[in-house]
Coordinates of C-alpha atoms in Angstrom, one line a residue:
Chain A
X848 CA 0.0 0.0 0.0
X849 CA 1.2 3.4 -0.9
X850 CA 0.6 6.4 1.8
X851 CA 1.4 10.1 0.1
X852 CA 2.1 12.9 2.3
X853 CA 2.1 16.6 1.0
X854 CA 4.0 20.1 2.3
X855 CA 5.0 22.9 0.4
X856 CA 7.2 25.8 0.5
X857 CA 8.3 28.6 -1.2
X858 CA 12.6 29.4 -2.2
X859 CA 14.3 31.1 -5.0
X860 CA 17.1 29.8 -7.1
X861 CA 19.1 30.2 -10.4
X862 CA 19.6 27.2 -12.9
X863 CA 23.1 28.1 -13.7
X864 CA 26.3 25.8 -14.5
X865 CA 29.4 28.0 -13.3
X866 CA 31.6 26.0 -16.1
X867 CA 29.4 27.1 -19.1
X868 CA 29.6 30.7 -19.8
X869 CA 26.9 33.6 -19.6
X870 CA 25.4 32.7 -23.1
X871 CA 25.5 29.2 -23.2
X872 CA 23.4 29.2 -19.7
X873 CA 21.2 31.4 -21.0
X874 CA 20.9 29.1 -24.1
X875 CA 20.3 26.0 -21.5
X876 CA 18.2 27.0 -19.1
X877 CA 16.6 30.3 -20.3
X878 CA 14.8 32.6 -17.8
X879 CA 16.1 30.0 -15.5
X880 CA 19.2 31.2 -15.9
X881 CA 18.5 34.8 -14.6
X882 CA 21.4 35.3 -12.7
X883 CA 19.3 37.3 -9.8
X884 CA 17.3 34.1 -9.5
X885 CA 13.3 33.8 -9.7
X886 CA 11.0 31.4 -7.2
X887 CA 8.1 28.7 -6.8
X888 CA 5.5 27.7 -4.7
X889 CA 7.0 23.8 -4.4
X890 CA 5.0 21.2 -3.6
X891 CA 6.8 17.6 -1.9
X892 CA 4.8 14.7 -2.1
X893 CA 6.4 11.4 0.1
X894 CA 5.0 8.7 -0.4
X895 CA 6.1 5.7 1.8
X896 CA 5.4 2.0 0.8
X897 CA 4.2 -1.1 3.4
X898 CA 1.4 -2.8 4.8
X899 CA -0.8 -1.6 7.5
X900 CA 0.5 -2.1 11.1
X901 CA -1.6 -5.1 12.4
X902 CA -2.3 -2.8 15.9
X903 CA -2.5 0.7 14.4
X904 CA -3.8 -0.1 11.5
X905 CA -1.6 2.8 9.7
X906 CA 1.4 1.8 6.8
X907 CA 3.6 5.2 8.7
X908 CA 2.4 7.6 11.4
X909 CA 1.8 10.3 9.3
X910 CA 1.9 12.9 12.2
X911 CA 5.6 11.7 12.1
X912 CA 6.5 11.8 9.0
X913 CA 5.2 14.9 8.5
X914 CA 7.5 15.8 11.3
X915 CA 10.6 14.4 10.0
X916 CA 9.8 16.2 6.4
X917 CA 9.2 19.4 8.2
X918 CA 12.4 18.9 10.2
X919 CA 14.7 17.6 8.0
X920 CA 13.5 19.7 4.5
X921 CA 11.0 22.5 4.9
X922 CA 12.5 24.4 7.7
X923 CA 16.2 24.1 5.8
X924 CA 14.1 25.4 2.0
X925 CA 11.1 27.7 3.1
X926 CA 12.0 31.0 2.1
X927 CA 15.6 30.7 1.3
X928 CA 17.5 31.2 -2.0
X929 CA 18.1 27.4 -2.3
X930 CA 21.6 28.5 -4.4
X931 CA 23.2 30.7 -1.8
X932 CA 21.9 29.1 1.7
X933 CA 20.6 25.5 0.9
X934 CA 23.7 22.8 0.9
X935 CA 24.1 20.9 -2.0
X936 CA 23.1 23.7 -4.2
X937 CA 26.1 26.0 -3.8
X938 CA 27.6 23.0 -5.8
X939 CA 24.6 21.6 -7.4
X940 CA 22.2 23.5 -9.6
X941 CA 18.6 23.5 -7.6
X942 CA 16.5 22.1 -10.7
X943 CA 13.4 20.1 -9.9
X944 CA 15.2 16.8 -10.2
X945 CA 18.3 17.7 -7.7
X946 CA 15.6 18.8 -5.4
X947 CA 14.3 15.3 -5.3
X948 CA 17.5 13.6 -5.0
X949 CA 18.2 16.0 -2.0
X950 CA 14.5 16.1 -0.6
X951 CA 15.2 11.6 -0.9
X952 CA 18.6 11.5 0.8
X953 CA 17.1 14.2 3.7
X954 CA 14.5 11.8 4.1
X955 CA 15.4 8.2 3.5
X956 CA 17.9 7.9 6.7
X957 CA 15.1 8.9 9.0
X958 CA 12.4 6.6 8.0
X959 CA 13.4 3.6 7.8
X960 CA 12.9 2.5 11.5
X961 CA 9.5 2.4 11.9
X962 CA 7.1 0.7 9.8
X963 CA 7.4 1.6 5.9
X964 CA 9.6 2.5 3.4
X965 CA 10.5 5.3 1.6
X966 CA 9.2 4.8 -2.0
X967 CA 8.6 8.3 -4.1
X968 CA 9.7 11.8 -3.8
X969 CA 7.8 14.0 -5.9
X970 CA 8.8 17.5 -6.3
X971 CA 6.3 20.1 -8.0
X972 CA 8.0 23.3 -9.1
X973 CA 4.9 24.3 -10.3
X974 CA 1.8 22.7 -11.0
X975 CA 2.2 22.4 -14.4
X976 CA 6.0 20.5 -13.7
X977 CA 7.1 18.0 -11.5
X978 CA 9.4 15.1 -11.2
X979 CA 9.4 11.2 -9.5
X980 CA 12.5 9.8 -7.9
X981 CA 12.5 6.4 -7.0
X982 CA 15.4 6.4 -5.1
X983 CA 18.0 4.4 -7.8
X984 CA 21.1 5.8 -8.7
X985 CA 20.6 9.0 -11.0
Chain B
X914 CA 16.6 7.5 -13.1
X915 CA 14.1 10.3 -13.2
X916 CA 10.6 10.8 -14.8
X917 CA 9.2 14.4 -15.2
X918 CA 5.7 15.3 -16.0
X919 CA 4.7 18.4 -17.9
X920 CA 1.2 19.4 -17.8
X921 CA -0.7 21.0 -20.9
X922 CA -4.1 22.1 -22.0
X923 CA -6.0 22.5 -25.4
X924 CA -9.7 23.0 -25.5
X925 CA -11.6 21.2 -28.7
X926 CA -14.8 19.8 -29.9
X927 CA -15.8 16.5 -30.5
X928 CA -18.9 14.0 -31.3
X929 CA -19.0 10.4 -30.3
X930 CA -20.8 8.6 -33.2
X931 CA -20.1 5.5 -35.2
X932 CA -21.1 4.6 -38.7
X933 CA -20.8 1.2 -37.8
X934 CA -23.8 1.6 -35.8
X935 CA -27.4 3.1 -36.6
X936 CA -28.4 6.7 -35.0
X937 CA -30.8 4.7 -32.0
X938 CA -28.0 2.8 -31.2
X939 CA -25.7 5.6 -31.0
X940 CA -27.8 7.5 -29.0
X941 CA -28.2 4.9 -26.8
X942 CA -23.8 3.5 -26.5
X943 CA -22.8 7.5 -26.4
X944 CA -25.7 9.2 -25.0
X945 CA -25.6 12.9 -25.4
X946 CA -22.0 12.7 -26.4
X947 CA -23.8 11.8 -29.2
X948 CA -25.2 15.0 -30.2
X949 CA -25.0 16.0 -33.6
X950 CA -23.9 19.3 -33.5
X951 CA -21.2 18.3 -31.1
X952 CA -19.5 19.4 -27.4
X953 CA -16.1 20.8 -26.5
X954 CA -13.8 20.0 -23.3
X955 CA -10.8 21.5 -21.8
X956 CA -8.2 18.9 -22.0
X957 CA -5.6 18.8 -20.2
X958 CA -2.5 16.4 -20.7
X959 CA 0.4 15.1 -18.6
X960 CA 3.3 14.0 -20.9
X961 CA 6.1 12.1 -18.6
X962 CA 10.1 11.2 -20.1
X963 CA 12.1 9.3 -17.7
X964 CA 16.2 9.9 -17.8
X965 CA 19.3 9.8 -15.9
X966 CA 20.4 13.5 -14.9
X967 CA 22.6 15.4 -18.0
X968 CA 25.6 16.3 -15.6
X969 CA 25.9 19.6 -17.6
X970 CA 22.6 20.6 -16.9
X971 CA 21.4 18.3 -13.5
X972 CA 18.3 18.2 -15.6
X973 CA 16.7 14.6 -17.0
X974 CA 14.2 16.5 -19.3
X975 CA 14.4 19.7 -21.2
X976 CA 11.1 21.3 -20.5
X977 CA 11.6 23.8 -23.6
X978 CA 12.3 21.0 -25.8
X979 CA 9.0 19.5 -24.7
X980 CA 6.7 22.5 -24.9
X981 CA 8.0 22.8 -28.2
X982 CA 7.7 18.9 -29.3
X983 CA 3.6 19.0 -27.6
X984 CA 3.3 22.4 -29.0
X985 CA 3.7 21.4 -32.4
X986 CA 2.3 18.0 -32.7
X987 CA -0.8 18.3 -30.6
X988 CA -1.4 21.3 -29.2
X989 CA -1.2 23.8 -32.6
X990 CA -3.4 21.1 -34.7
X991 CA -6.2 20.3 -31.8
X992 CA -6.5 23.6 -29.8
X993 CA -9.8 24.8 -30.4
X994 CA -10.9 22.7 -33.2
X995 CA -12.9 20.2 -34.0
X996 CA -11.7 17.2 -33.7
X997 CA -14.0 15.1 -35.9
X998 CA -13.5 17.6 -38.5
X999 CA -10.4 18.7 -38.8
X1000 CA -8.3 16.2 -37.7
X1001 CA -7.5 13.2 -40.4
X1002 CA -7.2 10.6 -37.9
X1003 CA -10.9 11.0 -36.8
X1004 CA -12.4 11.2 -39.8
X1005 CA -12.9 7.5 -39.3
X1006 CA -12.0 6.9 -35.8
X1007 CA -14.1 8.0 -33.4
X1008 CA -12.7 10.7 -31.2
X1009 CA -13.2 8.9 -27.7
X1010 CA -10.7 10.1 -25.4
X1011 CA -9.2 6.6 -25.4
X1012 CA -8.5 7.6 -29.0
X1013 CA -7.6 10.6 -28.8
X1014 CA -4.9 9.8 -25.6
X1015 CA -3.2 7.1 -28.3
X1016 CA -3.3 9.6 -31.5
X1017 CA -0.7 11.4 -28.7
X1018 CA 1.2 9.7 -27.6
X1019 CA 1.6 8.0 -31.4
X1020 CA 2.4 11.6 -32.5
X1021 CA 4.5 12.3 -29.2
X1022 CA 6.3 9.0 -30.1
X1023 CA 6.9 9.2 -34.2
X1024 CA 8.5 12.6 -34.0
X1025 CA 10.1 12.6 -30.4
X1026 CA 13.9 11.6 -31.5
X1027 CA 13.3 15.3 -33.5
X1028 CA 13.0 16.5 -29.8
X1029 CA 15.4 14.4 -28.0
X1030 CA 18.2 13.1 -30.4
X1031 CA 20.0 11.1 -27.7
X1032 CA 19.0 8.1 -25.8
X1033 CA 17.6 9.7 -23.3
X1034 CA 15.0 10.7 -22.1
X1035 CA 12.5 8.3 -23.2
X1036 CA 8.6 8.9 -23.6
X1037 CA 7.2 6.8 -20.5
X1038 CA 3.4 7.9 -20.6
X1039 CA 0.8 10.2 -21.3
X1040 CA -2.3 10.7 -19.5
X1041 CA -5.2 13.0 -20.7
X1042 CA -8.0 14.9 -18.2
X1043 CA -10.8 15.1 -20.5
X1044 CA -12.5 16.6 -17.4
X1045 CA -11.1 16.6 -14.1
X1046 CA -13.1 13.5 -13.4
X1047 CA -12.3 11.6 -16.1
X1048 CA -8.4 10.4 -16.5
X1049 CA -6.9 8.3 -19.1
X1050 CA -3.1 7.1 -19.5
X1051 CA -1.7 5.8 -22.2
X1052 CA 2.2 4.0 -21.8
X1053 CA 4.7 2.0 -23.8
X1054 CA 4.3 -1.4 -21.8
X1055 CA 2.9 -3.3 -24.7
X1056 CA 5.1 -2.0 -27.4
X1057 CA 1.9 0.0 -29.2
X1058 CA -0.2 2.9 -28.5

């Protein structure tokens, strides 16, 4: 059984490779590329994978979880310029699908004690544009 | 290995009738989806291309790319037309969203190496909202749309 769990926040960041030059950023990313940066309203969804607990009857305590994803990602991304104050993206570039790699290894070490396992990280960058990680090598 | 899912919208008429049947029995399979002078919908579709990350760019997708690729091969032809009509493929076929969800992903497919030249990314699905309560996907997993 799959359990989903949503948050959101809002951050700025810049889709910039410091190797390429000016133009050929601007040619890759576009208005992503803006080197003042731009936000979103994200959206996470975690969904976690197991089988109801025989005594709770729940797959994760999803007061917890919602915990852990506040404590471990929304409080470090909510309202930050993910390029300058969020680590890995002073070294990685902040695009929908590094935010799910990071948003998975935040997560992933934290929940796998009780009851569950960590099986999607969705990240929406806008409603329109989101990406699945699965938790394989990239 | 990442999939991302870019949403679009095209609104468009259509009428659910079947010359292999008579007009009673029309009536009757597609009720008033049947009506002659046809009904429109805002569609919206999901179009999802899984990949490893391009180092250069930490992306798996390039969502321009896309836009342009779904721009050109369904959203410029169907956007507020009719799809019976003016669309070749249901001059025969009947425009069922079933139908029209494969004639998308069979377009999205044909010209998507135009798009994306490398191996990666591939198209994984499609899904189509003809409303937003009824939802229907359309992948690769038996080798034809």
């Amino acid at each position: 059984m799959l359990v989903t769990k949503r948050v959101e926040f809002s951050a700025s960041h810049v889709c910039r490779n410091p190797s390429l030059s000016d133009r050929e950023n601007q040619e890759l990313f576009g208005a992503a590329a803006n080197p003042h940066g731009h936000g979103h309203n994200y959206a996470i969804e975690v969904t976690m994978a197991g089988n109801p607990d025989p005594v709770t009857g729940m797959v994760i305590d999803l007061k917890k979880l919602k915990e852990v994803v506040h404590r471990e990602v929304v409080e470090w991304y909510d309202h930050r310029f993910l390029n300058y104050e969020v680590r890995p993206f002073d070294r990685v570039i902040p695009t929908a699908e590094n935010i799910a790699i990071d948003v998975w290894q935040r997560l992933e070490p934290h929940l796998t004690k009780d009851g569950g396992r960590l099986h999607a990280v969705r990240v929406y960058e806008t409603p329109d544009l989101y990406v699945d990680y699965f938790g394989d090598p990239a | 290995m990442i999939r991302v899912t870019c949403k679009y919208r095209f609104s468009a008429s259509h009428r659910l009738h079947t010359a292999a049947l008579s007009d009673q029995e029309n009536r009757e399979l597609y009720g008033k989806c049947d009506n002659p002078y046809g009904h429109g919908h805002n569609y919206e579709i999901a179009v999802s291309a899984r990949g490893p990350l391009d180092p250069q760019s930490g992306r798996a997708v390039d969502p321009v790319a896309l836009r342009r690729l779904v721009a050109e091969q369904v959203l410029q032809p169907f956007d507020h037309r009719n799809l019976n009509i003016e669309i070749a493929e249901f001059h025969d076929a009947v425009p069922t969203t079933e139908n029209l969800a494969q004639e998308i992903f069979r377009r999205l497919r044909a010209h998507w190496k135009s798009a994306f030249p490398g191996s990666w990314p591939v198209l994984e699905k499609i899904s189509i909202a003809e409303t937003p309560r009824n939802i229907f996907e359309v992948s690769d997993f038996n080798g034809q749309a």
